[in-house]
Coordinates of N, CA and C in Angstrom, one line a residue:
L7 N 93.0 111.0 122.3 CA 92.9 109.3 122.7 C 95.0 109.3 121.8
H8 N 94.3 107.6 122.5 CA 96.1 106.8 122.3 C 95.8 105.4 122.3
T9 N 96.9 104.8 121.4 CA 95.9 103.4 121.3 C 97.1 102.2 121.6
F10 N 97.5 103.1 122.2 CA 98.3 101.9 123.4 C 97.9 101.0 125.2
G11 N 96.4 101.1 125.0 CA 96.5 100.7 126.5 C 96.6 100.9 127.7
R12 N 95.6 101.3 128.4 CA 95.5 101.5 129.9 C 97.2 101.2 129.9
N13 N 97.7 102.3 131.6 CA 98.5 102.6 132.3 C 100.1 102.8 130.8
F14 N 100.1 103.3 129.8 CA 100.4 103.5 129.2 C 101.9 104.7 129.6
E15 N 102.7 104.9 129.4 CA 103.6 105.8 130.5 C 103.8 107.4 129.3
G16 N 103.8 106.9 127.7 CA 103.3 108.5 127.6 C 101.4 108.4 128.1
Q17 N 100.7 108.5 128.8 CA 99.5 109.5 129.4 C 99.7 110.6 129.6
A18 N 100.3 111.2 130.3 CA 100.5 112.0 130.6 C 99.7 112.8 130.0
P19 N 100.6 113.5 129.0 CA 100.7 114.8 128.1 C 99.2 114.4 127.4
V20 N 98.4 113.2 128.0 CA 97.3 113.1 127.0 C 96.0 114.3 128.2
D21 N 96.5 113.4 128.8 CA 95.7 113.8 130.1 C 95.7 115.8 130.8
E22 N 97.2 115.9 130.8 CA 97.2 117.7 130.7 C 96.2 117.6 129.7
M23 N 96.4 117.2 128.3 CA 95.8 118.3 127.2 C 94.0 118.2 127.5
R24 N 93.4 117.3 128.7 CA 91.8 117.4 128.4 C 91.9 117.9 129.5
G25 N 92.5 118.1 131.1 CA 92.6 119.2 131.7 C 92.3 120.3 131.5
Y26 N 92.9 120.8 129.9 CA 93.7 122.3 129.7 C 92.0 122.3 128.5
L27 N 92.3 121.7 127.9 CA 90.7 121.6 127.3 C 89.5 122.0 128.4
R28 N 89.6 120.7 128.9 CA 88.1 121.6 130.0 C 88.1 123.0 130.7
G29 N 89.4 123.0 130.6 CA 89.7 124.4 131.6 C 89.3 125.7 131.1
K30 N 88.4 125.5 129.9 CA 88.7 126.4 129.1 C 87.3 126.0 128.5
D31 N 86.5 125.7 129.0 CA 84.9 124.9 129.4 C 84.7 124.4 127.8
W32 N 85.2 123.3 127.4 CA 85.9 122.9 126.0 C 85.4 121.0 126.0
N33 N 84.2 120.4 125.4 CA 83.5 119.7 125.6 C 84.7 118.0 125.4
V34 N 84.9 117.5 126.5 CA 86.0 116.7 125.6 C 85.3 115.7 125.7
R35 N 86.0 114.1 124.1 CA 85.6 113.4 124.2 C 85.7 112.1 125.3
P36 N 84.4 111.3 125.8 CA 84.8 110.1 126.4 C 85.8 109.1 126.8
G37 N 86.1 108.2 126.9 CA 86.0 107.6 126.6 C 87.7 106.9 127.4
A38 N 87.6 105.6 127.9 CA 88.6 104.5 128.0 C 90.1 104.7 127.8
E39 N 91.2 105.0 129.4 CA 91.7 105.6 128.7 C 93.0 104.5 127.8
G40 N 93.7 104.8 126.2 CA 94.0 103.7 125.5 C 93.1 103.5 124.0
Q41 N 91.8 103.9 124.7 CA 89.8 103.7 123.3 C 90.2 104.5 122.4
A42 N 91.1 103.7 121.4 CA 90.7 104.7 120.3 C 90.7 103.7 119.2
N43 N 89.2 102.8 119.6 CA 89.0 101.3 118.7 C 88.2 102.5 116.9
V44 N 87.5 101.5 116.3 CA 87.8 101.6 114.8 C 85.7 102.7 115.0
Y45 N 84.9 102.2 116.2 CA 83.9 103.4 115.9 C 84.0 104.3 116.5
T46 N 85.0 104.9 117.7 CA 85.0 105.7 117.6 C 85.8 106.6 116.6
L47 N 86.6 106.3 116.2 CA 87.4 107.1 114.9 C 86.3 107.2 113.9
Q48 N 85.5 106.9 113.1 CA 84.6 106.3 112.4 C 83.3 108.1 113.0
T49 N 82.6 108.0 114.4 CA 82.3 108.1 114.9 C 82.4 110.6 115.1
T50 N 84.0 110.6 115.0 CA 84.2 111.9 114.9 C 83.6 112.6 113.3
S51 N 82.9 113.6 114.5 CA 82.9 114.2 114.2 C 81.8 115.6 114.5
G52 N 82.7 117.6 114.4 CA 82.7 117.6 114.5 C 84.0 118.6 116.0
D53 N 84.9 118.0 115.5 CA 85.7 118.2 117.1 C 86.7 119.6 116.3
G54 N 87.0 120.0 117.2 CA 87.4 121.1 117.5 C 88.8 121.1 117.7
F55 N 89.9 119.9 118.3 CA 91.3 119.6 118.6 C 90.8 118.3 118.3
F56 N 91.8 117.5 117.6 CA 92.2 115.9 117.4 C 92.9 115.3 117.8
Y57 N 92.9 114.5 118.8 CA 94.8 114.3 118.4 C 94.6 112.7 118.8
I58 N 95.7 112.5 118.4 CA 96.0 110.6 118.7 C 97.6 110.1 118.7
N59 N 97.4 109.0 119.3 CA 99.3 108.8 119.8 C 98.7 106.8 119.2
T60 N 99.5 107.5 118.2 CA 99.9 105.4 117.1 C 100.2 105.2 116.8
H61 N 100.9 104.0 116.2 CA 102.2 103.5 115.2 C 100.9 104.7 114.0
G62 N 102.5 104.1 113.5 CA 102.1 105.1 111.9 C 103.0 104.3 110.8
A63 N 103.0 103.8 109.2 CA 103.7 103.4 108.8 C 102.9 103.5 107.6
R64 N 103.0 102.8 106.4 CA 103.2 103.0 104.6 C 102.9 101.2 105.0
I65 N 101.2 100.7 104.4 CA 101.4 99.1 104.4 C 101.2 99.6 103.4
E66 N 101.2 97.6 102.9 CA 101.6 97.4 101.5 C 99.8 96.1 101.8
V67 N 100.0 97.1 100.0 CA 97.6 96.9 99.6 C 98.3 96.0 98.4
D68 N 96.8 96.0 97.4 CA 96.9 95.4 96.5 C 96.2 96.8 95.4
D69 N 96.8 97.5 95.3 CA 96.5 98.3 94.3 C 97.1 99.3 93.6
P70 N 96.6 99.4 92.3 CA 97.8 99.8 91.6 C 97.4 101.5 91.5
N71 N 97.0 101.8 92.4 CA 96.4 103.9 92.5 C 97.3 104.1 94.0
E72 N 97.5 102.9 94.6 CA 98.6 103.6 95.6 C 100.0 103.2 95.1
P73 N 101.0 104.3 95.1 CA 102.5 104.4 94.3 C 103.4 103.4 95.4
D74 N 104.1 103.0 94.7 CA 105.1 101.4 95.6 C 104.1 100.5 96.0
G75 N 102.5 99.7 96.0 CA 102.0 99.2 96.3 C 101.7 99.7 97.8
K76 N 101.4 101.2 98.4 CA 101.6 101.3 99.7 C 100.6 102.4 100.2
I77 N 99.6 102.3 101.8 CA 99.3 103.1 101.6 C 99.8 103.3 103.2
Y78 N 99.6 105.0 103.3 CA 99.5 105.1 104.9 C 99.0 104.8 106.0
A79 N 98.7 104.6 107.0 CA 97.9 104.4 107.2 C 98.0 104.6 109.9
I80 N 97.7 105.0 110.3 CA 97.4 105.4 111.7 C 97.0 104.2 112.4
Q81 N 97.1 103.5 113.0 CA 96.9 101.9 113.9 C 95.8 102.3 114.6
S82 N 94.4 101.7 114.9 CA 93.2 101.6 116.0 C 93.5 100.7 117.0
S83 N 92.9 101.2 118.3 CA 92.7 100.1 119.3 C 91.8 98.6 119.0
T84 N 91.6 98.7 117.6 CA 90.6 97.1 117.8 C 91.4 95.9 117.5
V85 N 90.8 96.0 117.4 CA 92.4 94.2 117.9 C 91.6 93.2 116.3
V86 N 92.1 92.7 114.9 CA 91.7 92.0 114.0 C 91.4 90.8 114.2
N87 N 90.3 90.5 114.6 CA 89.8 88.9 114.2 C 88.4 89.1 112.6
D88 N 88.5 87.3 112.8 CA 87.0 87.2 112.8 C 86.4 87.9 111.5
E89 N 85.3 88.2 113.0 CA 83.9 88.5 113.1 C 84.1 89.8 112.7
L90 N 84.7 90.4 113.8 CA 84.5 92.0 112.7 C 85.3 92.4 111.3
D91 N 86.2 91.1 110.9 CA 86.5 91.4 109.4 C 85.5 91.3 108.2
K92 N 84.3 90.6 109.0 CA 83.1 90.3 108.5 C 81.7 92.0 108.5
V93 N 82.3 92.6 109.2 CA 81.6 93.2 109.8 C 82.4 94.8 108.8
F94 N 83.9 94.5 109.1 CA 84.3 96.0 108.4 C 84.5 95.4 106.3
E95 N 83.8 94.5 106.4 CA 84.1 93.9 105.1 C 84.3 95.0 103.4
K96 N 83.5 95.6 104.0 CA 83.5 97.4 102.7 C 85.0 98.0 103.3
D97 N 84.7 98.3 104.7 CA 85.7 99.0 104.7 C 87.1 98.6 104.2
L98 N 86.8 97.1 104.9 CA 88.9 96.8 104.5 C 89.1 96.3 102.6
A99 N 87.2 95.9 102.4 CA 87.9 96.4 100.7 C 87.7 97.4 100.1
A100 N 87.7 98.4 100.7 CA 88.2 99.9 99.4 C 88.7 100.7 100.5
L101 N 89.2 99.8 101.1 CA 91.1 100.0 101.8 C 91.2 101.8 102.9
E102 N 89.9 101.6 103.3 CA 89.1 102.6 104.1 C 90.0 102.1 105.4
L103 N 90.1 100.8 105.9 CA 90.7 100.4 106.8 C 91.8 99.0 106.1
V104 N 93.2 99.2 107.0 CA 94.3 97.8 106.3 C 94.7 97.8 107.8
P105 N 94.9 95.6 107.7 CA 95.1 95.4 108.5 C 96.8 95.7 109.4
F106 N 97.8 95.8 110.8 CA 99.1 96.9 110.8 C 99.4 96.1 112.2
T107 N 100.5 95.6 111.9 CA 100.9 94.8 112.6 C 102.1 95.9 113.5
A108 N 102.3 95.7 115.1 CA 103.4 96.5 115.2 C 102.8 96.2 116.5
L109 N 104.5 96.7 117.6 CA 104.4 96.6 118.7 C 102.5 97.1 120.2
N110 N 102.7 96.1 120.9 CA 101.3 96.8 121.9 C 101.7 97.1 123.1
G111 N 103.0 96.5 123.3 CA 103.7 97.9 125.0 C 103.4 97.1 126.3
E112 N 103.3 95.3 126.0 CA 103.2 94.6 126.5 C 104.5 94.0 126.7
K113 N 105.4 92.4 127.4 CA 105.4 92.0 127.0 C 105.1 90.3 127.6
I114 N 106.2 89.4 126.4 CA 106.0 88.5 127.1 C 106.7 87.9 127.3
V115 N 106.3 86.9 128.8 CA 107.4 86.3 130.2 C 107.4 84.2 130.0
F116 N 108.6 84.0 129.1 CA 108.1 81.8 129.5 C 109.4 82.3 131.1
P117 N 109.0 81.8 131.9 CA 110.1 81.3 132.6 C 111.7 80.8 132.5
G118 N 112.3 81.3 132.5 CA 113.9 80.5 132.3 C 114.4 81.9 131.0
F119 N 113.0 82.7 130.8 CA 113.5 83.4 129.6 C 113.9 84.5 129.6
P120 N 114.2 86.0 129.4 CA 113.6 87.7 128.9 C 113.0 87.9 128.3
P121 N 112.5 88.7 129.3 CA 110.8 88.9 128.9 C 111.5 89.8 127.3
S122 N 109.9 89.1 125.9 CA 110.2 89.8 124.9 C 109.6 90.5 124.4
D123 N 109.4 91.7 123.5 CA 108.2 92.5 124.0 C 106.9 91.6 122.8
D124 N 106.1 92.3 123.1 CA 104.3 91.3 121.8 C 104.2 92.2 121.5
H125 N 103.7 91.6 120.5 CA 102.9 92.7 119.3 C 101.6 92.1 118.1
D126 N 100.5 93.0 118.5 CA 99.6 92.5 117.5 C 99.2 93.1 115.9
T127 N 97.7 92.4 116.3 CA 97.6 93.0 114.4 C 96.0 93.4 115.0
R128 N 95.8 95.7 114.8 CA 94.6 96.5 114.6 C 94.5 96.6 113.4
Y129 N 93.2 97.4 113.1 CA 92.4 97.5 112.4 C 93.1 99.1 111.7
A130 N 94.1 99.5 110.5 CA 94.9 101.6 111.1 C 93.8 101.6 109.7
I131 N 94.0 103.0 109.9 CA 93.0 104.2 108.8 C 93.9 104.7 107.9
T132 N 93.2 104.9 107.2 CA 94.1 105.5 106.0 C 93.0 106.9 105.6
Y133 N 93.7 107.3 104.8 CA 93.6 109.0 104.4 C 92.1 108.2 103.7
R134 N 91.3 106.9 102.8 CA 90.0 107.0 102.2 C 88.8 106.6 103.8
F135 N 89.5 106.2 104.4 CA 88.6 106.1 106.3 C 88.7 107.8 106.2
V136 N 89.8 108.5 106.4 CA 89.4 109.6 107.1 C 88.0 110.9 105.9
K137 N 88.0 110.4 104.6 CA 87.6 110.7 104.3 C 85.6 110.4 103.7
A138 N 85.9 109.6 104.3 CA 85.1 108.3 104.5 C 83.8 109.2 105.6
H139 N 84.5 109.0 106.7 CA 83.9 108.9 107.9 C 84.3 109.8 108.9
M140 N 85.2 111.0 108.9 CA 85.5 112.2 110.1 C 85.4 113.6 109.3
S141 N 84.7 114.3 110.3 CA 85.2 115.7 110.5 C 85.4 116.7 111.1
F142 N 85.3 117.4 110.9 CA 85.9 118.8 112.5 C 85.3 119.8 112.0
A143 N 85.8 120.6 113.3 CA 84.7 121.5 112.9 C 85.4 122.7 112.2
K144 N 85.5 124.2 111.8 CA 86.1 124.9 111.3 C 86.6 125.6 112.0
D145 N 87.6 125.3 111.6 CA 89.8 126.3 112.9 C 89.8 124.9 113.4
S146 N 89.1 124.0 113.8 CA 90.1 123.4 113.8 C 91.5 122.6 113.8
V147 N 91.8 121.8 115.3 CA 93.4 121.4 114.6 C 93.1 120.1 115.1
V148 N 93.9 119.5 114.3 CA 94.5 117.3 114.3 C 96.5 117.7 114.4
L149 N 96.3 116.5 115.3 CA 97.3 116.1 115.7 C 97.6 114.5 115.7
I150 N 98.7 115.2 115.1 CA 99.0 113.6 114.4 C 100.0 112.5 115.5
N151 N 100.3 111.8 116.5 CA 101.8 111.2 116.9 C 102.2 110.4 116.3
A152 N 102.5 109.9 114.8 CA 102.3 108.8 115.0 C 103.7 108.4 114.1
C153 N 104.9 108.0 113.9 CA 105.8 107.6 113.3 C 105.0 108.8 111.1
F154 N 105.5 109.0 110.5 CA 106.3 109.9 109.8 C 104.1 110.1 108.9
S155 N 104.0 110.2 110.1 CA 102.7 111.3 109.5 C 102.4 112.4 109.0
A156 N 103.7 113.4 108.8 CA 103.8 114.7 108.5 C 103.9 114.1 106.9
R157 N 104.1 112.9 106.3 CA 105.2 112.4 105.3 C 104.5 112.3 104.3
D158 N 102.6 112.1 104.2 CA 102.3 111.3 103.1 C 100.8 112.6 103.0
G159 N 101.1 112.9 101.9 CA 100.6 114.7 101.1 C 98.4 113.5 101.8
R160 N 98.4 112.9 101.0 CA 96.8 112.6 100.8 C 96.2 112.0 102.2
F161 N 96.8 111.6 103.6 CA 96.5 111.2 104.5 C 95.9 112.9 105.3
K162 N 97.4 113.6 104.9 CA 96.8 115.0 106.0 C 96.4 116.0 105.0
D163 N 96.1 115.2 103.8 CA 95.0 116.1 102.5 C 93.5 116.1 103.4
A164 N 93.1 114.7 103.7 CA 92.3 114.2 103.4 C 91.5 115.2 104.6
F165 N 92.3 114.6 105.8 CA 91.8 115.5 107.6 C 91.6 117.4 107.0
L166 N 92.4 118.2 106.2 CA 92.1 119.8 105.9 C 90.9 119.7 104.7
K167 N 90.7 118.6 103.9 CA 89.5 118.6 103.3 C 88.2 117.5 104.0
K168 N 88.5 117.6 104.6 CA 87.3 117.7 106.0 C 86.9 118.8 107.3
G169 N 87.6 118.6 107.3 CA 87.3 120.4 108.1 C 88.4 121.6 108.4
A170 N 89.9 120.9 108.6 CA 90.8 120.6 109.6 C 91.8 122.1 109.2
S171 N 91.8 122.4 109.9 CA 92.3 124.1 109.3 C 93.6 123.1 109.3
V172 N 94.3 123.0 110.3 CA 95.5 122.5 111.0 C 96.2 121.6 111.6
Y173 N 97.2 120.5 110.8 CA 97.2 119.2 110.9 C 98.8 119.8 111.0
L174 N 98.8 118.8 112.6 CA 100.5 118.7 112.9 C 100.9 116.8 112.9
G175 N 101.8 117.0 112.7 CA 102.4 115.4 112.4 C 104.1 115.3 112.5
W176 N 104.3 114.6 112.3 CA 105.8 114.6 112.4 C 106.3 113.4 110.9

């Protein structure tokens, strides 16, 4: 999975992994390129190899149980809006999901000005989301290709406690 929409310049490795896994007769999760929405992530169950390429960072939250008032999260492809805030109200209150603003890979173009990078705010998953919604097959591998994804012990441990045997990040 990746969260950067269609025509992402980093899609080639994702396609190569899909081809390799299919070549070994593994089932590969169906879905459109760049589609790592909250529902897809909530329904992750029994995967033997899980890969996501996305943004990762520590997000400020109002919870004294989180060190420095921040929680590590990785961005989904679901853009925040008022309707979905209602749908995800419990997940947001439990800090399973948090809003995360980052570059979206698009450019803003105004005539007479150079193009500038565009941003959006999407729902991001935390270790609490992993604990509540995700599970993995025995001896599975999880690869999180997101900034700082190897630095947060609770995030990594959540995947291991949900069945992953190997967690890889950076």
